[in-house]
XYZ file of C-alpha atoms in Angstrom:
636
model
C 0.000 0.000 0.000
C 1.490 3.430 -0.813
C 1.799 6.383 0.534
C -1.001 8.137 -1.482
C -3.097 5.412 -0.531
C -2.871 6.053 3.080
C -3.370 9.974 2.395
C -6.895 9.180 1.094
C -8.047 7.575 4.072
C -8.495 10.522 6.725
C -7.462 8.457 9.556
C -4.050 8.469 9.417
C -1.946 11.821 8.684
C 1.458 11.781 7.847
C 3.162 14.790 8.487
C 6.538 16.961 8.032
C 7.949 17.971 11.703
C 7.203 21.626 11.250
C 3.852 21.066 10.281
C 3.056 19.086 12.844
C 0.929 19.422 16.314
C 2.672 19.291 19.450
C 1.151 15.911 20.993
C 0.200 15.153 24.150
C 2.159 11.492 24.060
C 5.113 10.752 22.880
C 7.473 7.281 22.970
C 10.521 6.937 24.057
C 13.211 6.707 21.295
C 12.985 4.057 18.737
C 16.346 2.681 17.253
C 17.393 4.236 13.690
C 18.120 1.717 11.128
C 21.146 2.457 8.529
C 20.200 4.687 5.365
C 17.963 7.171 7.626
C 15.328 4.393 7.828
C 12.819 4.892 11.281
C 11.045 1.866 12.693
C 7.839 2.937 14.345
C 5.814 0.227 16.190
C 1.606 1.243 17.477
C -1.444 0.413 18.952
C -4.457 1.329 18.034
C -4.992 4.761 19.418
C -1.245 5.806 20.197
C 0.957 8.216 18.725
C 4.459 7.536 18.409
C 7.142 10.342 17.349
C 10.685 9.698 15.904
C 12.993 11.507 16.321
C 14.259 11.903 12.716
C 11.471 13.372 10.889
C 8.771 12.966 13.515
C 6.110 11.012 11.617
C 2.901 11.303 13.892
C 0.883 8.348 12.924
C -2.868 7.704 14.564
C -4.853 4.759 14.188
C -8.262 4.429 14.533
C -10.433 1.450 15.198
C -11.923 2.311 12.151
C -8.603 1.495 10.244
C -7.970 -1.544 12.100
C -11.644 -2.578 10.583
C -10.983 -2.410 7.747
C -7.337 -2.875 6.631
C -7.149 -6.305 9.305
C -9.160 -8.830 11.129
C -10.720 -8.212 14.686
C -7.569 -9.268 16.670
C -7.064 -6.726 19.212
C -2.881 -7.667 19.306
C -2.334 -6.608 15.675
C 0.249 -4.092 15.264
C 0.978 -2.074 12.115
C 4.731 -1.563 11.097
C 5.489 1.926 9.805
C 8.726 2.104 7.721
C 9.645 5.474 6.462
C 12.362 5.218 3.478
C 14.146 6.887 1.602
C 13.826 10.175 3.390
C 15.408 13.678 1.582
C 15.590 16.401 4.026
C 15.961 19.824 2.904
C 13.816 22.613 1.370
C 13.286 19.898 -1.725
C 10.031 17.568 -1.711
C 10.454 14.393 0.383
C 8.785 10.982 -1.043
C 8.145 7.750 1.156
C 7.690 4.252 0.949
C 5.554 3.033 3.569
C 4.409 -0.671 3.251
C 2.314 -2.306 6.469
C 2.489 -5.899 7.638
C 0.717 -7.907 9.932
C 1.411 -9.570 12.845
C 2.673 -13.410 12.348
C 0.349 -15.930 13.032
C 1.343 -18.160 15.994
C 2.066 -22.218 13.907
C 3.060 -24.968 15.290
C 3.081 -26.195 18.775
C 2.393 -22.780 19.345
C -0.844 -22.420 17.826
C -2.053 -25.509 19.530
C -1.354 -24.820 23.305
C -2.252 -21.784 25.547
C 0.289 -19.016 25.860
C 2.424 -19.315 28.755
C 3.256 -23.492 27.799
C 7.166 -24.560 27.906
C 8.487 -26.947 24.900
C 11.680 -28.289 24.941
C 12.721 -31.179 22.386
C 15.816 -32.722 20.630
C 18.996 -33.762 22.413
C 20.281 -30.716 23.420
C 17.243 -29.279 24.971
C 15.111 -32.941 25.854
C 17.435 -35.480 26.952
C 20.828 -33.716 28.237
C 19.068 -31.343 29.851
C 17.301 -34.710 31.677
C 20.329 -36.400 32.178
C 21.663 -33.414 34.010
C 18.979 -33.012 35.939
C 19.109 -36.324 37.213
C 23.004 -36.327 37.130
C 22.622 -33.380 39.992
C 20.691 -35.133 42.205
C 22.582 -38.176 41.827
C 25.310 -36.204 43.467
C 23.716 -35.099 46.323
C 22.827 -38.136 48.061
C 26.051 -40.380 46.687
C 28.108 -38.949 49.043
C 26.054 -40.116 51.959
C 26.309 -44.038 50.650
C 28.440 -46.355 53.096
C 29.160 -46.088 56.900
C 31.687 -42.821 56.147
C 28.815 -41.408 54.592
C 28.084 -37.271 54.962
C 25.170 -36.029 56.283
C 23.069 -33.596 55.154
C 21.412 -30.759 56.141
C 17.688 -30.457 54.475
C 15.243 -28.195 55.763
C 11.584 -29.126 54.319
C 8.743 -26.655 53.380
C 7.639 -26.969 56.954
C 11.011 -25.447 58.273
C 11.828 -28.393 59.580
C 15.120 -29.909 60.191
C 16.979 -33.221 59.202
C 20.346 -34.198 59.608
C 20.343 -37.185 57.980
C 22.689 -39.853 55.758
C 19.216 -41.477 54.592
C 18.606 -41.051 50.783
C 15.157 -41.857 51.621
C 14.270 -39.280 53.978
C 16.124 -36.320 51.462
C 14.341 -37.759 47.952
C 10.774 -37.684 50.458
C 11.763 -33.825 52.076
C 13.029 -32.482 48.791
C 10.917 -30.575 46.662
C 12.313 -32.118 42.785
C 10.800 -30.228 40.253
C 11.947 -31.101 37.272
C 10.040 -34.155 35.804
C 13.064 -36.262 34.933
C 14.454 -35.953 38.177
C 10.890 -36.785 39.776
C 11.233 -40.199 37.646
C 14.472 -41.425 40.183
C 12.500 -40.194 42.958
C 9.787 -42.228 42.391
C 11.822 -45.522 41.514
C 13.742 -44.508 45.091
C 10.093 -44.337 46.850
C 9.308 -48.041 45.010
C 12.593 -49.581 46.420
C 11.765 -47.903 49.791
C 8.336 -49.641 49.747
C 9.559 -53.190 48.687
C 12.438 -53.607 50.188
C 13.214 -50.351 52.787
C 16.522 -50.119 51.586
C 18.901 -49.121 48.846
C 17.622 -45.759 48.132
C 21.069 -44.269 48.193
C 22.220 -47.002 45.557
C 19.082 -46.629 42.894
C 19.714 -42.986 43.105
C 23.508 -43.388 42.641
C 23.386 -46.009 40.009
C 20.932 -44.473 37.861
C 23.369 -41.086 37.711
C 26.244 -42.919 36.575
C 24.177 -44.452 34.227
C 23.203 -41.482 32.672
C 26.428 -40.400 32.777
C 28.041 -43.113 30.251
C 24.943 -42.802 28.092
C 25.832 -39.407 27.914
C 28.850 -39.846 26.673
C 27.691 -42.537 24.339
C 25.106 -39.601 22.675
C 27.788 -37.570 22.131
C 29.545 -40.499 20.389
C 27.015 -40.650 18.176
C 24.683 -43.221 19.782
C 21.317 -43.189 19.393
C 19.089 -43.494 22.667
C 17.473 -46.754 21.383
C 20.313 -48.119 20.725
C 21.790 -47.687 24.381
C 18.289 -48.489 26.105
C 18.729 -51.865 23.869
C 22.452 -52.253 25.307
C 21.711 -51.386 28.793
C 18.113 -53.774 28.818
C 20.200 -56.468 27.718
C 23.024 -55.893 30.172
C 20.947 -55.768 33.402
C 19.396 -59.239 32.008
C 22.692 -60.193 32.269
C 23.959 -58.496 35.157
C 20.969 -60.314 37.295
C 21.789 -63.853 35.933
C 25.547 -63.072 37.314
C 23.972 -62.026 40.268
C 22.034 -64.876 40.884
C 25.230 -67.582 41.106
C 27.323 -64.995 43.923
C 24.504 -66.248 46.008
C 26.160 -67.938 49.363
C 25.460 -71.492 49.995
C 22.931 -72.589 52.732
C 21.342 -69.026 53.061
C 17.966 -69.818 51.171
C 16.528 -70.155 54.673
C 16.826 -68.637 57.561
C 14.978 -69.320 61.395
C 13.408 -66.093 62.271
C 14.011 -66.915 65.394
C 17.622 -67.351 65.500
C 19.257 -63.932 66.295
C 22.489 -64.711 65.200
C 21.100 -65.447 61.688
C 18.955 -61.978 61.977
C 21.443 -59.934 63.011
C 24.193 -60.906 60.215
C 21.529 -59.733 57.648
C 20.521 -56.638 59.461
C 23.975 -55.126 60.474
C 25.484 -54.045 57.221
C 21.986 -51.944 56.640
C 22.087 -50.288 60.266
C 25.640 -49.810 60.219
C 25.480 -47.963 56.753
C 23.535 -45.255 58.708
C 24.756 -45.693 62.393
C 28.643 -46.817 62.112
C 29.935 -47.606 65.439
C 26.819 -48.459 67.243
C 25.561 -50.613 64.662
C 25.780 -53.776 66.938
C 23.860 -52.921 70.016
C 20.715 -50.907 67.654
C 21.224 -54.250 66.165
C 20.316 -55.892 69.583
C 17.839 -54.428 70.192
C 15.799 -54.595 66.731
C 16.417 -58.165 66.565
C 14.335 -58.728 70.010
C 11.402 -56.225 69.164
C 10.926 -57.944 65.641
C 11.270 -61.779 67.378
C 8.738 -60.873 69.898
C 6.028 -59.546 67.198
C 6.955 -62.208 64.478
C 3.954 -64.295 63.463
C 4.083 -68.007 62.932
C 3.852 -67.155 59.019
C 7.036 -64.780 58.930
C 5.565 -63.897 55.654
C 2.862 -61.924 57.199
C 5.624 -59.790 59.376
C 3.837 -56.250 59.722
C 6.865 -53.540 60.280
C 4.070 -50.946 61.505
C 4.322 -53.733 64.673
C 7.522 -52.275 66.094
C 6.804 -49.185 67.295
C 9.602 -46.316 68.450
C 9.731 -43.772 71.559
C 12.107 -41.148 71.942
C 13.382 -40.268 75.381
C 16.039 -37.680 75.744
C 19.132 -38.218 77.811
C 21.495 -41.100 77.678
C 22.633 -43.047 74.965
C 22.153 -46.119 72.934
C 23.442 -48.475 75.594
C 20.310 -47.063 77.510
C 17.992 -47.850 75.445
C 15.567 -50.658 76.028
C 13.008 -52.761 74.583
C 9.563 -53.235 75.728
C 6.856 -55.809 74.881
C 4.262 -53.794 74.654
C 3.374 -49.937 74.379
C 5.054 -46.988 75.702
C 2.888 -44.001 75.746
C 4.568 -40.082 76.487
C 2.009 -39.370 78.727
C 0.958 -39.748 82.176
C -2.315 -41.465 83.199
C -4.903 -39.144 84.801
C -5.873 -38.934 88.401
C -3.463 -40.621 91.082
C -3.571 -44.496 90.206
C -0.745 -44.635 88.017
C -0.338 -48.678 88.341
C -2.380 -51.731 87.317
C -2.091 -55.613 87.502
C -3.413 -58.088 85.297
C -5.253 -55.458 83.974
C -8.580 -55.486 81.862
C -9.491 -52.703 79.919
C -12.251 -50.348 78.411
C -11.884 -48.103 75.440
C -14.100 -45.652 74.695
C -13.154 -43.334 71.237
C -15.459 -40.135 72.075
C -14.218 -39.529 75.564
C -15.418 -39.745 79.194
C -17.960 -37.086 80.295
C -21.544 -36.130 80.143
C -23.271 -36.027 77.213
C -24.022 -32.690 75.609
C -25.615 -31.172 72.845
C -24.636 -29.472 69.647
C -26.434 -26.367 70.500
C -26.655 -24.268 73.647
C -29.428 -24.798 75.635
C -30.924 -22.475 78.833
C -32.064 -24.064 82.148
C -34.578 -22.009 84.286
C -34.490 -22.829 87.950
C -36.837 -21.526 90.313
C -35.663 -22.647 93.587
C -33.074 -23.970 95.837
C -34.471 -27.566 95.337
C -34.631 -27.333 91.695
C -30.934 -26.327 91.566
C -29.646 -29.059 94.161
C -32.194 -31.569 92.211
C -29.986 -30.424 88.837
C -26.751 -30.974 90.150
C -27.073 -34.392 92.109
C -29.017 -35.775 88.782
C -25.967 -34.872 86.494
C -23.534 -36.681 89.500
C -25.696 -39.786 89.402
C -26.004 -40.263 86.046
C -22.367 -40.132 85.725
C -21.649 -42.149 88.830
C -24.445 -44.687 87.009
C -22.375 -45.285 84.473
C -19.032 -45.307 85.605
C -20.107 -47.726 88.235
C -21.549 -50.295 85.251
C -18.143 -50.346 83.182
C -16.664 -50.763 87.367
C -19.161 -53.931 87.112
C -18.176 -55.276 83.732
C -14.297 -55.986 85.644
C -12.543 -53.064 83.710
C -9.572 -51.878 85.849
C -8.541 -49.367 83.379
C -10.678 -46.799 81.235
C -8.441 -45.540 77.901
C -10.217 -42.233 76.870
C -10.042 -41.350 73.047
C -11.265 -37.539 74.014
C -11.689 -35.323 76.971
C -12.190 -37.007 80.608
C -14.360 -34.623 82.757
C -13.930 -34.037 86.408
C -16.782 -35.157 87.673
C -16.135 -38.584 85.699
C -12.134 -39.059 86.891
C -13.911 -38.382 90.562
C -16.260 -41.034 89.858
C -13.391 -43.330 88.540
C -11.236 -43.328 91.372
C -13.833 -43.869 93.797
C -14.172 -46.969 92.026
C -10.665 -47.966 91.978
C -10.295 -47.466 87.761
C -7.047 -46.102 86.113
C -7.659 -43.689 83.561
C -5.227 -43.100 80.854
C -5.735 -40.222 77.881
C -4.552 -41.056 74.228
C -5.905 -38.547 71.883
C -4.192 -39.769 68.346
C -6.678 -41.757 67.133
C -3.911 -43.834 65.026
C -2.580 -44.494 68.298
C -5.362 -45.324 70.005
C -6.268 -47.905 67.262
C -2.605 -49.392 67.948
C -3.236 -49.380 71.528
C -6.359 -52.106 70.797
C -4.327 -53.914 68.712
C -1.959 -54.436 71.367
C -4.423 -55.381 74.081
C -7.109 -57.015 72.021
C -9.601 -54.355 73.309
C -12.907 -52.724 70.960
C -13.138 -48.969 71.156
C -16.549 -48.193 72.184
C -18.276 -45.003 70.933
C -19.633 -43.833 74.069
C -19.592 -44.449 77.940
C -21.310 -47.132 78.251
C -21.217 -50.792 80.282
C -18.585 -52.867 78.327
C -19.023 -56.281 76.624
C -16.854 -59.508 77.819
C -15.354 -59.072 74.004
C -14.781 -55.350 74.036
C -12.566 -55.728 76.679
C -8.555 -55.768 76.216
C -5.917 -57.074 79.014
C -2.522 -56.316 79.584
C -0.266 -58.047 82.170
C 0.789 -54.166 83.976
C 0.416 -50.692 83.310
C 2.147 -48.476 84.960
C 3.250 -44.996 84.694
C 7.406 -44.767 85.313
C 9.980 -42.027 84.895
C 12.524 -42.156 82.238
C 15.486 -39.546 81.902
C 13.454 -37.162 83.581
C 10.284 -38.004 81.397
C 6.897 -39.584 82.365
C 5.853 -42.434 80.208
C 2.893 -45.022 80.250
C 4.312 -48.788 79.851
C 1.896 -51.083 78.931
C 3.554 -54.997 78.981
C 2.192 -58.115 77.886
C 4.971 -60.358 78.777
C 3.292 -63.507 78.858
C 3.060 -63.603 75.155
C 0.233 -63.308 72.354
C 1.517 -59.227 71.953
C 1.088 -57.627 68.728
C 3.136 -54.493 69.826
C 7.157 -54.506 70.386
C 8.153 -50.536 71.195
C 11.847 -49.176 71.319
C 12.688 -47.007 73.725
C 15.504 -45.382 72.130
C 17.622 -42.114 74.210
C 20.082 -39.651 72.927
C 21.376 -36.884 73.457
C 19.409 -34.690 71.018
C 16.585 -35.026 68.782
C 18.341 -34.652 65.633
C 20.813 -37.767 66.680
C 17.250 -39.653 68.132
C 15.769 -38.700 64.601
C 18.502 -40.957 62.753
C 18.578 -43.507 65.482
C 14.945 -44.098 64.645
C 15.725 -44.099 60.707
C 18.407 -46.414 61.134
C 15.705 -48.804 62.927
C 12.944 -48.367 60.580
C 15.775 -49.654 57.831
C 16.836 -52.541 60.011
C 13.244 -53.217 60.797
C 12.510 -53.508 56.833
C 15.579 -55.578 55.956
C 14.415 -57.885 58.948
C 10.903 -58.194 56.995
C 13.008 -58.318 53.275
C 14.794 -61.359 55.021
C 11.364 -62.819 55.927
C 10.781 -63.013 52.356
C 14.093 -63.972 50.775
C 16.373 -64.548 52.856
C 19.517 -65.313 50.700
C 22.615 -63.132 51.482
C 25.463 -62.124 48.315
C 28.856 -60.709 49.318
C 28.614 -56.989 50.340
C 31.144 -54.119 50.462
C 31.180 -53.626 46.794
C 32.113 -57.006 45.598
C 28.877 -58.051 44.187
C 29.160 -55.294 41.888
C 32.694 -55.591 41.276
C 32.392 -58.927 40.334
C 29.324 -58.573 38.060
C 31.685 -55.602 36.344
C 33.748 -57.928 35.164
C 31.879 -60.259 34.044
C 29.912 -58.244 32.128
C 33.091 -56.719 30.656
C 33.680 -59.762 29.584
C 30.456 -60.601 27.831
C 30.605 -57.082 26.426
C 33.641 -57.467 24.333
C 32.282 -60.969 22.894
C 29.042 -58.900 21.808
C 28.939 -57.397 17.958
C 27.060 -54.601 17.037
C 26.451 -51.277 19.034
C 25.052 -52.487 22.091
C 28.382 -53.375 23.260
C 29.161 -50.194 24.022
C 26.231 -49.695 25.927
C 27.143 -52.888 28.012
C 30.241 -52.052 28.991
C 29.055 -48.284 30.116
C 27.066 -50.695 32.375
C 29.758 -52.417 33.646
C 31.884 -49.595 34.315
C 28.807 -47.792 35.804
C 28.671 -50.856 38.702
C 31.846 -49.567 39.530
C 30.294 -46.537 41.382
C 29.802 -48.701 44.489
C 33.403 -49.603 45.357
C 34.349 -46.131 44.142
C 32.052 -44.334 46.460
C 32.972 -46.512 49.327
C 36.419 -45.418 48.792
C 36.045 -41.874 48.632
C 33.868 -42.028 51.604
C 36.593 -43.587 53.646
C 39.551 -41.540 51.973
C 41.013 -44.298 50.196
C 42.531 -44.007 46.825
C 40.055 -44.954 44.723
C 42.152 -46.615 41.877
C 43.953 -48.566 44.593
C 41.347 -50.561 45.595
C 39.592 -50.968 42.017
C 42.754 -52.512 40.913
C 42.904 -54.766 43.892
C 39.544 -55.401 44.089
C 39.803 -56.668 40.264
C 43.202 -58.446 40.905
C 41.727 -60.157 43.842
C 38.217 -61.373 41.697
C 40.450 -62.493 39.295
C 42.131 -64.896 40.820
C 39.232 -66.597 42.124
C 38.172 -64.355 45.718
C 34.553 -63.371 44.983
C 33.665 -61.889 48.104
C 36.425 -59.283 48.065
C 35.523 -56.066 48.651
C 36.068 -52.359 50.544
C 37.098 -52.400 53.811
C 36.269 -48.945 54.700
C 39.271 -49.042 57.895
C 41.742 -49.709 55.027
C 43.449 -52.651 56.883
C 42.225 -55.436 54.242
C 40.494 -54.808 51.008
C 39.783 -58.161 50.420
C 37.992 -58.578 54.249
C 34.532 -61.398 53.771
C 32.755 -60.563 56.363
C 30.220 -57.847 55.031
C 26.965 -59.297 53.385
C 23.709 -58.323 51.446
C 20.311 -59.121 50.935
C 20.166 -60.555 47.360
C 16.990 -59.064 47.510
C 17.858 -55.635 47.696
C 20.641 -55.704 45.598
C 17.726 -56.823 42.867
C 15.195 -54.350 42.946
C 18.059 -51.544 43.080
C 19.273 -52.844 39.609
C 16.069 -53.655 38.023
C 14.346 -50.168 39.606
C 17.885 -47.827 37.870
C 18.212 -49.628 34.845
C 13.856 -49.006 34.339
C 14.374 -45.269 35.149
C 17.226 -44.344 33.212
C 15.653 -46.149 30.444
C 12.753 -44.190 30.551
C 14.143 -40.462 31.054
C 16.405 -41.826 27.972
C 12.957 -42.481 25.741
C 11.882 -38.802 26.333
C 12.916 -36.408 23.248
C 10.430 -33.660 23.832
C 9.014 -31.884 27.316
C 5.805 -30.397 27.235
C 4.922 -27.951 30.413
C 1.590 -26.686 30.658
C 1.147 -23.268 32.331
C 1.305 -23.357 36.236
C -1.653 -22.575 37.405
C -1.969 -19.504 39.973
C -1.502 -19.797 44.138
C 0.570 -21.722 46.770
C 1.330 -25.584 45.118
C -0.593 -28.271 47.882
C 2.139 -30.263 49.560
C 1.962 -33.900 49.019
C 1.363 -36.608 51.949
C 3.825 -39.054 52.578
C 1.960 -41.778 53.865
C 1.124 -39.274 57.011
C -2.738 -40.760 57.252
C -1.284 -43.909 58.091
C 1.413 -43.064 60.965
C-alpha cells in the first residue's frame, strides 16, 4: 500500500515535523536503522514520534476494521524510506504488515506453555537433571557417609545420611528428576533399603549414556544395550549367592542380626551392633508363625532424651509419652475399656438455657448430672474393667467417679494411636460411655506410669506372650541424633521383613558389583554390534559402588579398584572395601540378594525411561501456593 493510498483515508496523517501538532504522548526513542530508515511500532490509538522526521501516525479502530481482522494484538509496522531532508520535496515508501500468526506447537497450546525437544534441549538437559541429584545423596552411601542438612517446606530440620528421607523432604521439580524419585520411593516400599544405591546407580548411568550420545549413539540403541546388560547383570547375580542361606529361622538372632547389620551400620557406624540388639528382640517378639505376614508398623519407636544407645531398652508392649490421669498410676493383670469419644456427660450441639426456680430445683440439677455419671461409671466398674483408655476429653466429675471406684484412667488422643493401643491389648473402642461387653474388653499383664530420663511415660507390657506391639525405647542426646537412630531402625526393621521373604545373602562391600563388572566386561567385548558399548558403560557404571565406598573412607580410589579386580580375578569373589583400610579383600560384610535386585532392576527401568523422552511439554502453572503432598502421614 502506498503512501497516497494512506493519504486518502483521513485516519491516518502523515506529516513533516514543522507542520506538525505538538502531541500530548510521545514514545521513548525508537532505534534508527542504517540509510535514515525509522522503525515505528503502534497500537491502536497511540501516537508515536521519531525523532528523525517525527512522523505522527494515529490509528483508529476504524482502520484496524478495515485494513485487518478483529484481533485486538495486531500491530501495524510503519517504515519510512528513503527520506530527503531539505527545502526539496520528500517521497516515502511506507508498506504495512501484519502480525505473524502463531504455527506450530504454538498455535495448539495456551500461551504461557514450555516446549523443549531434541537432544540438546530434551534429553541432556534430563540427564543433568538427574546427574545433579545423583550427586547429592552419593556422598552419603556407606558407613563414612556425609550427612546432610535439608530443611523441608515446613522449616523443619533433618540431619540425615538417609537417601530416603532427602528424595521424600526435597521438593524435585523437574520431571526427569521426579522419575528417580519415584523408583527410590518403590525400592523404599519393597524392600526399605537401597535408596542411596538406585539414586547413585541411575546417575552414573546417565552419565556413560551421555557420553555414548555424544559419540554418536542413538538413545534406542543404548536403552537396547543397557536392557540387555541388566538381564545379564541379574543372571551373574544370581550364582554370587552364598550357599545354605535360602533359609533362615526367624528366630535365630544370630542369623537376623548378620543380615541386618550391614543396613544399620550404613547409617549408624559404630553403634551398629547394640541398635542391632535391640531390633532383633522387638521384631522376634512380634513375628507371626507365618514370617511372611511380618507387619513392620508392629515395632513401634519412643524417643526419650538423655542417655545413649546403651540405655535404650526394649519393651513388649506400648510406651505411651504421657501420664495417666488422676493418682492411680499402676495396674495388675489389667482389663481394659476403650471408649473413642471420651469420658464425660453427654451434651448437645447447641446451647441450651435451664430455668431454675428454687433452691431444690438447683440441688435436684446438680445431684441428677452426679448420678447419672456415677451410674455409668459404676456399670463399666461392674463389667471388671480396671482401666478406662479415653479417646477424648475425661471430665472431672467422671475421673472423681473413677477413682472412687478404683479405675485407672489413661488419655490417648491420636486416634492412630489409640487404634494401635487395641491392637496391642485385644480391646474394641466403644463409641460412648457405656457398660462394656466380655469381648470389648482388652488385658494387659501391667500398666504403669514410670519415669525415664526425667520423662513420664505409660508402659503397657504383655509379657506372657500373644503381643502384637514390640516398642523401642531409644535415648540420645538430642533429637536430631534420636531422629537418625529411629531411621536407622525403621531400615533394620525392613531388611528384617526383606529377610522374611528372601532370605539369601550375596557378598557386600562392593564385591557383588565388582564382580558382576567384570563379568559383564567380559560378555561385552564378545558382543557385535552397538550395544556393546552400551554394556560395557554398564559395567563400568557398577563400579560406582566400590568407588564411592572409597572416597567415603579416603582411600585411593584406583587402589582398591585394581585390587579389588586383581583379587576377583584370581578366584576371591567376596572381596571387597574395607572402609578401615586394613584389608580390602575382608569377607565378612553381606547383602540381601533381595535388595541388591530391585536396586538394579528399579535404575536400569528409570534411566531407560528419562532416555525415551525427546520432547518436554509444560503446561502453564496454574496460579496460588502448590498443595504439599502426603507421605503416607494418614497412616502413621
Amino acid at each position: 500500500m502506498c503512501v497516497s493510498a494512506l493519504e486518502n483515508i483521513p485516519y491516518i496523517s502523515v506529516q513533516n515535523a514543522h507542520e506538525a501538532e505538538p502531541q500530548q504522548r510521545c514514545h521513548p526513542r525508537l532505534p534508527d536503522h542504517a540509510g535514515m530508515m525509522t522503525v515505528a511500532s503502534f497500537w491502536n490509538g497511540e501516537s508515536y514520534v521519531s525523532p528523525s522526521i517525527r512522523i505522527y501516525c494515529t490509528v483508529e479502530s476504524r482502520l484496524k476494521k478495515l485494513l485487518w481482522s478483529k484481533r485486538e494484538d495486531t500491530i501495524l509496522l510503519l517504515h519510512a524510506l528513503v527520506i530527503k531532508i531539505g527545502g526539496l520535496a520528500w517521497r516515502d515508501i511506507v508498506t504495512m504488515s501484519y502480525m505473524m500468526q502463531p504455527f506450530g506447537m504454538q498455535s495448539m497450546l495456551k500461551d504461557g506453555h514450555k516446549h523443549f525437544s531434541g537432544l540438546e534441549e530434551a534429553v541432556m538437559k534430563n540427564i543433568d537433571a538427574c546427574k545433579q541429584l545423583s550427586k547429592i545423596t552419593r556422598t552419603s552411601l556407606g558407613p563414612n557417609g556425609m550427612n546432610k542438612m535439608v530443611i523441608n517446606h515446613l522449616e523443619k530440620l533433618f540431619v540425615t545420611t538417609d537417601a530416603g528421607t532427602m528424595v521424600n523432604e526435597l521438593e524435585v521439580q523437574h520431571p526427569a528428576a521426579k522419575l528417580l524419585v519415584l523408583a527410590a520411593r518403590a525400592q523404599q516400599e519393597e524392600v526399605g533399603d537401597g535408596v542411596n544405591l538406585v539414586i547413585s546407580f541411575a546417575g552414573e548411568l546417565l552419565q556413560g549414556a551421555e557420553e555414548l550420545i555424544r559419540m554418536g549413539l542413538h538413545p534406542s540403541e543404548i536403552i537396547a544395550g543397557y536392557a540387555k546388560a541388566l538381564t545379564e547383570g541379574l543372571e551373574v547375580l544370581e550364582t554370587l549367592v552364598e550357599p545354605n542361606t535360602e533359609k533362615i529361622d526367624v528366630m535365630n538372632k544370630d542369623e537376623v542380626m548378620k543380615r541386618i547389620i550391614p543396613v544399620v551400620a550404613s547409617k549408624q557406624y559404630g553403634q551398629e551392633e547394640p541398635l542391632c540388639r535391640l531390633i532383633t528382640d522387638a521384631c522376634i517378639q512380634v513375628c507371626p508363625k507365618n514370617p511372611l505376614n511380618f507387619n513392620v508398623d508392629n515395632v513401634r519407636v519412643t524417643k526419650l532424651l538423655g542417655g545413649g544407645v546403651s540405655d535404650s531398652l526394649v519393651v513388649s508392649g506400648m510406651v505411651l509419652k504421657a501420664d495417666a490421669v488422676g493418682s492411680i498410676k499402676k495396674a495388675q493383670k489389667a482389663k481394659i475399656a476403650v471408649f473413642g469419644a471420651g469420658v464425660d456427660t453427654a451434651a448437645t450441639e447447641t446451647k441450651g438455657t435451664v430455668l431454675i426456680k428454687n433452691a431444690a430445683q438447683l440441688e435436684s440439677y446438680a445431684t441428677t448430672e452426679e448420678a447419672k455419671i456415677e451410674s455409668l461409671i459404676k456399670e463399666v466398674a461392674e463389667s471388671g474393667a480396671t482401666v478406662i483408655v479415653s479417646g477424648g476429653p475425661v471430665g472431672e466429675m467422671a475421673l472423681h467417679f473413677c477413682e472412687r471406684y478404683k479405675i485407672m484412667v489413661l488419655k490417648i488422643m491420636s486416634k492412630f494411636e489409640l487404634r494401635r493401643f487395641c491392637r496391642s491389648t485385644g480391646a474394641s473402642s466403644v463409641v460412648k460411655l457405656q457398660r462394656p461387653s466380655v469381648d470389648e474388653l482388652g488385658f494387659a499383664d501391667s500398666i504403669s506410669v514410670e519415669e525415664i530420663g526425667g520423662t513420664r511415660v505409660t508402659v503397657i507390657k504383655n509379657d506372657a506372650g500373644g503381643n502384637l506391639i514390640s516398642t523401642l525405647v531409644l535415648r540420645g542426646s538430642t533429637d536430631s541424633v534420636l531422629d537418625d537412630f529411629e531411621r536407622a531402625v525403621d531400615d533394620g526393621v525392613n531388611a528384617f521383613k526383606a529377610a522374611c521373604r528372601d532370605s539369601r545373602l550375596i557378598p557386600g562391600a562392593g564385591a557383588s558389583e565388582i564382580e558382576m563388572a567384570r563379568r559383564l566386561q567380559e560378555f561385552g567385548s564378545k558382543e557385535t554390534g552397538l550395544n556393546q558399548y552400551a554394556i560395557l558403560k554398564f559395567a563400568e557404571s557398577l563400579e560406582i559402588v566400590a568407588r564411592i565406598l572409597a572416597e567415603n573412607a579416603g582411600l585411593n580410589t584406583l587402589d582398591i579398584l585394581s585390587t579389588l579386580y586383581s583379587a576377583h580375578a584370581s578366584g576371591n569373589l567376596h572381596a571387597g572395601v574395607d572402609i578401615e583400610g586394613t584389608n580390602p579383600t575382608k569377607d565378612d560384610v553381606w547383602d540381601l540378594y533381595i535388595t541388591k535386585f530391585w536396586a538394579l532392576k528399579l535404575a536400569t527401568d528409570a534411566v531407560c525411561t528419562v532416555l525415551r523422552v525427546d520432547q518436554i511439554i509444560m503446561a502453564k502453572q496454574a496460579g496460588g501456593p502448590k498443595p504439599q503432598g502426603g507421605h503416607g502421614d494418614d497412616e502413621d
